[in-house]
PDB file of C-alpha atoms in Angstrom:
ATOM      1  CA  MET A 137     -14.649  21.704 -12.387  1.00 96.00           C
ATOM      2  CA  LEU A 138     -12.967  21.595 -15.787  1.00 94.00           C
ATOM      3  CA  THR A 139     -10.253  24.048 -16.782  1.00 96.00           C
ATOM      4  CA  VAL A 140      -8.429  24.461 -20.059  1.00 97.00           C
ATOM      5  CA  MET A 141      -4.681  23.918 -19.814  1.00 97.00           C
ATOM      6  CA  SER A 142      -2.324  26.203 -21.730  1.00 95.00           C
ATOM      7  CA  GLY A 143       0.527  25.420 -24.085  1.00 94.00           C
ATOM      8  CA  PHE A 144      -1.135  23.097 -26.588  1.00 95.00           C
ATOM      9  CA  PRO A 145      -0.707  23.501 -30.356  1.00 95.00           C
ATOM     10  CA  PRO A 146      -3.637  24.251 -32.691  1.00 94.00           C
ATOM     11  CA  GLY A 147      -5.958  21.299 -33.016  1.00 94.00           C
ATOM     12  CA  SER A 148      -5.143  20.073 -29.517  1.00 96.00           C
ATOM     13  CA  VAL A 149      -6.655  20.802 -26.143  1.00 96.00           C
ATOM     14  CA  GLY A 150      -5.661  20.025 -22.573  1.00 97.00           C
ATOM     15  CA  ILE A 151      -8.357  19.706 -19.913  1.00 96.00           C
ATOM     16  CA  LYS A 152      -7.811  19.416 -16.164  1.00 97.00           C
ATOM     17  CA  ALA A 153     -10.571  17.920 -14.012  1.00 95.00           C
ATOM     18  CA  THR A 154     -10.885  18.793 -10.317  1.00 96.00           C
ATOM     19  CA  GLY A 155     -13.689  18.081  -7.868  1.00 95.00           C
ATOM     20  CA  GLU A 156     -16.952  16.867  -9.359  1.00 92.00           C
ATOM     21  CA  ILE A 157     -17.536  17.489 -13.064  1.00 89.00           C
ATOM     22  CA  THR A 158     -20.995  18.818 -13.931  1.00 88.00           C
ATOM     23  CA  ALA A 159     -23.031  19.304 -17.100  1.00 86.00           C
ATOM     24  CA  ALA A 160     -22.256  23.028 -16.870  1.00 89.00           C
ATOM     25  CA  ASP A 161     -18.527  22.218 -17.032  1.00 88.00           C
ATOM     26  CA  TYR A 162     -19.118  20.476 -20.337  1.00 84.00           C
ATOM     27  CA  GLU A 163     -21.294  23.266 -21.719  1.00 87.00           C
ATOM     28  CA  GLN A 164     -19.088  26.144 -20.557  1.00 92.00           C
ATOM     29  CA  VAL A 165     -15.575  24.662 -20.822  1.00 93.00           C
ATOM     30  CA  LEU A 166     -15.136  21.379 -22.672  1.00 87.00           C
ATOM     31  CA  VAL A 167     -17.459  21.890 -25.632  1.00 87.00           C
ATOM     32  CA  PRO A 168     -16.141  25.400 -26.421  1.00 91.00           C
ATOM     33  CA  ALA A 169     -12.529  24.177 -26.079  1.00 93.00           C
ATOM     34  CA  PHE A 170     -13.282  21.221 -28.356  1.00 89.00           C
ATOM     35  CA  GLU A 171     -14.962  23.453 -30.953  1.00 89.00           C
ATOM     36  CA  SER A 172     -12.079  25.945 -30.852  1.00 92.00           C
ATOM     37  CA  ALA A 173      -9.521  23.170 -31.383  1.00 92.00           C
ATOM     38  CA  ARG A 174     -11.594  21.750 -34.230  1.00 89.00           C
ATOM     39  CA  GLU A 175     -11.871  25.160 -35.917  1.00 91.00           C
ATOM     40  CA  ALA A 176      -8.082  25.519 -35.702  1.00 92.00           C
ATOM     41  CA  VAL A 177      -7.732  22.459 -37.941  1.00 91.00           C
ATOM     42  CA  HIS A 178     -10.649  23.456 -40.179  1.00 88.00           C
ATOM     43  CA  GLY A 179     -12.996  20.727 -39.020  1.00 77.00           C
ATOM     44  CA  GLY A 180     -10.297  18.075 -38.872  1.00 84.00           C
ATOM     45  CA  LYS A 181      -9.565  15.653 -36.090  1.00 91.00           C
ATOM     46  CA  ILE A 182      -8.427  16.894 -32.706  1.00 92.00           C
ATOM     47  CA  ARG A 183      -6.187  15.634 -29.950  1.00 95.00           C
ATOM     48  CA  MET A 184      -7.034  15.937 -26.271  1.00 93.00           C
ATOM     49  CA  LEU A 185      -5.148  15.482 -23.020  1.00 97.00           C
ATOM     50  CA  TYR A 186      -7.439  14.837 -20.066  1.00 95.00           C
ATOM     51  CA  LEU A 187      -5.770  15.239 -16.661  1.00 97.00           C
ATOM     52  CA  MET A 188      -7.542  13.784 -13.619  1.00 96.00           C
ATOM     53  CA  GLY A 189      -5.419  14.211 -10.515  1.00 93.00           C
ATOM     54  CA  PRO A 190      -6.153  13.220  -6.918  1.00 93.00           C
ATOM     55  CA  GLU A 191      -8.491  16.217  -6.476  1.00 94.00           C
ATOM     56  CA  PHE A 192     -10.858  14.800  -9.138  1.00 95.00           C
ATOM     57  CA  THR A 193     -13.853  13.156  -7.433  1.00 93.00           C
ATOM     58  CA  GLY A 194     -16.124  12.100 -10.306  1.00 90.00           C
ATOM     59  CA  TYR A 195     -18.949  13.059 -12.635  1.00 87.00           C
ATOM     60  CA  SER A 196     -22.498  14.155 -11.941  1.00 88.00           C
ATOM     61  CA  ALA A 197     -25.240  12.331 -13.863  1.00 82.00           C
ATOM     62  CA  GLY A 198     -25.635  15.408 -16.076  1.00 82.00           C
ATOM     63  CA  ALA A 199     -21.925  15.421 -16.885  1.00 78.00           C
ATOM     64  CA  ALA A 200     -22.031  11.739 -17.813  1.00 72.00           C
ATOM     65  CA  TRP A 201     -24.879  12.502 -20.206  1.00 67.00           C
ATOM     66  CA  GLN A 202     -22.995  15.475 -21.706  1.00 72.00           C
ATOM     67  CA  ASP A 203     -19.941  13.249 -22.166  1.00 68.00           C
ATOM     68  CA  THR A 204     -22.043  10.682 -24.015  1.00 68.00           C
ATOM     69  CA  LYS A 205     -23.611  13.365 -26.227  1.00 70.00           C
ATOM     70  CA  LEU A 206     -20.224  14.889 -27.089  1.00 70.00           C
ATOM     71  CA  GLY A 207     -18.766  11.492 -27.923  1.00 64.00           C
ATOM     72  CA  ILE A 208     -21.681  10.482 -30.120  1.00 61.00           C
ATOM     73  CA  SER A 209     -22.088  13.800 -31.926  1.00 62.00           C
ATOM     74  CA  HIS A 210     -18.357  13.969 -32.698  1.00 65.00           C
ATOM     75  CA  PHE A 211     -17.693  10.248 -33.021  1.00 65.00           C
ATOM     76  CA  ARG A 212     -15.145  10.568 -35.834  1.00 75.00           C
ATOM     77  CA  ASP A 213     -13.566  13.882 -34.789  1.00 81.00           C
ATOM     78  CA  TRP A 214     -10.966  12.490 -32.369  1.00 82.00           C
ATOM     79  CA  GLU A 215      -7.440  11.562 -33.413  1.00 92.00           C
ATOM     80  CA  ARG A 216      -5.654  10.979 -30.094  1.00 94.00           C
ATOM     81  CA  VAL A 217      -6.687  11.089 -26.457  1.00 91.00           C
ATOM     82  CA  ALA A 218      -4.145  11.026 -23.633  1.00 96.00           C
ATOM     83  CA  VAL A 219      -5.676  10.276 -20.234  1.00 94.00           C
ATOM     84  CA  VAL A 220      -3.418  11.187 -17.301  1.00 97.00           C
ATOM     85  CA  SER A 221      -4.471   9.788 -13.942  1.00 97.00           C
ATOM     86  CA  ASP A 222      -3.406   7.622 -11.026  1.00 97.00           C
ATOM     87  CA  ILE A 223      -7.007   7.092  -9.897  1.00 95.00           C
ATOM     88  CA  GLU A 224      -7.559   3.354  -9.981  1.00 94.00           C
ATOM     89  CA  TRP A 225     -11.223   3.384 -11.049  1.00 89.00           C
ATOM     90  CA  VAL A 226     -10.401   5.758 -13.940  1.00 90.00           C
ATOM     91  CA  ARG A 227      -7.568   3.505 -15.067  1.00 92.00           C
ATOM     92  CA  ARG A 228      -9.780   0.377 -14.874  1.00 92.00           C
ATOM     93  CA  LEU A 229     -12.598   2.086 -16.736  1.00 84.00           C
ATOM     94  CA  LEU A 230     -10.247   3.136 -19.531  1.00 84.00           C
ATOM     95  CA  HIS A 231      -8.751  -0.358 -19.769  1.00 85.00           C
ATOM     96  CA  GLY A 232     -12.237  -1.853 -19.957  1.00 85.00           C
ATOM     97  CA  PHE A 233     -13.922   0.608 -22.291  1.00 77.00           C
ATOM     98  CA  GLY A 234     -11.117   2.521 -24.016  1.00 74.00           C
ATOM     99  CA  TRP A 235     -11.555   0.407 -27.128  1.00 70.00           C
ATOM    100  CA  MET A 236     -14.944   2.082 -27.645  1.00 71.00           C
ATOM    101  CA  ILE A 237     -13.322   5.482 -28.201  1.00 74.00           C
ATOM    102  CA  PRO A 238     -12.821   5.995 -31.949  1.00 74.00           C
ATOM    103  CA  ALA A 239      -9.305   7.365 -31.545  1.00 85.00           C
ATOM    104  CA  GLU A 240      -5.867   6.323 -30.458  1.00 91.00           C
ATOM    105  CA  VAL A 241      -6.109   6.358 -26.645  1.00 90.00           C
ATOM    106  CA  LYS A 242      -3.215   6.081 -24.243  1.00 95.00           C
ATOM    107  CA  LEU A 243      -3.194   6.064 -20.452  1.00 95.00           C
ATOM    108  CA  PHE A 244      -0.431   7.817 -18.502  1.00 98.00           C
ATOM    109  CA  ALA A 245       0.367   8.102 -14.801  1.00 98.00           C
ATOM    110  CA  LEU A 246       0.491  11.581 -13.243  1.00 97.00           C
ATOM    111  CA  ALA A 247       4.296  11.393 -13.158  1.00 98.00           C
ATOM    112  CA  GLU A 248       4.193  10.942 -16.954  1.00 98.00           C
ATOM    113  CA  LEU A 249       2.404  14.212 -17.760  1.00 98.00           C
ATOM    114  CA  ASP A 250       5.321  15.463 -19.873  1.00 97.00           C
ATOM    115  CA  GLN A 251       5.382  12.195 -21.836  1.00 98.00           C
ATOM    116  CA  ALA A 252       1.616  12.448 -22.368  1.00 98.00           C
ATOM    117  CA  ARG A 253       2.001  15.956 -23.802  1.00 97.00           C
ATOM    118  CA  ALA A 254       4.832  14.788 -26.063  1.00 97.00           C
ATOM    119  CA  TRP A 255       2.847  11.773 -27.300  1.00 97.00           C
ATOM    120  CA  LEU A 256      -0.213  13.898 -27.934  1.00 94.00           C
ATOM    121  CA  THR A 257       1.651  16.400 -30.089  1.00 90.00           C
ATOM    122  CA  GLU A 258       4.114  14.137 -31.936  1.00 88.00           C
TER     123      GLU A 258
END
């Protein structure tokens, strides 16, 4: 499940992932949150914090496809992405493929959530 986190300035969005993420999570939560953040900066670039704690278990195949579609259709719309997670496979994946994200991407541990928020909004 994806939920929108509160307390982010216009043009930014915080997303918390728990359990397994599905295509419906993208369609009903992430895409609308992304579009709302983008509208707040009049079509400009957005910043996103993505929190994946220990209760996050992974993505369904449909969610992986939705993630790919969102990334491709909005390839140049990202400014900064803060990924907050202690999950080893998430951290390895980001280290291996983070360079493919057309934005400034930074990885934070769960204990660094406040620093991730500060970096995202500075």
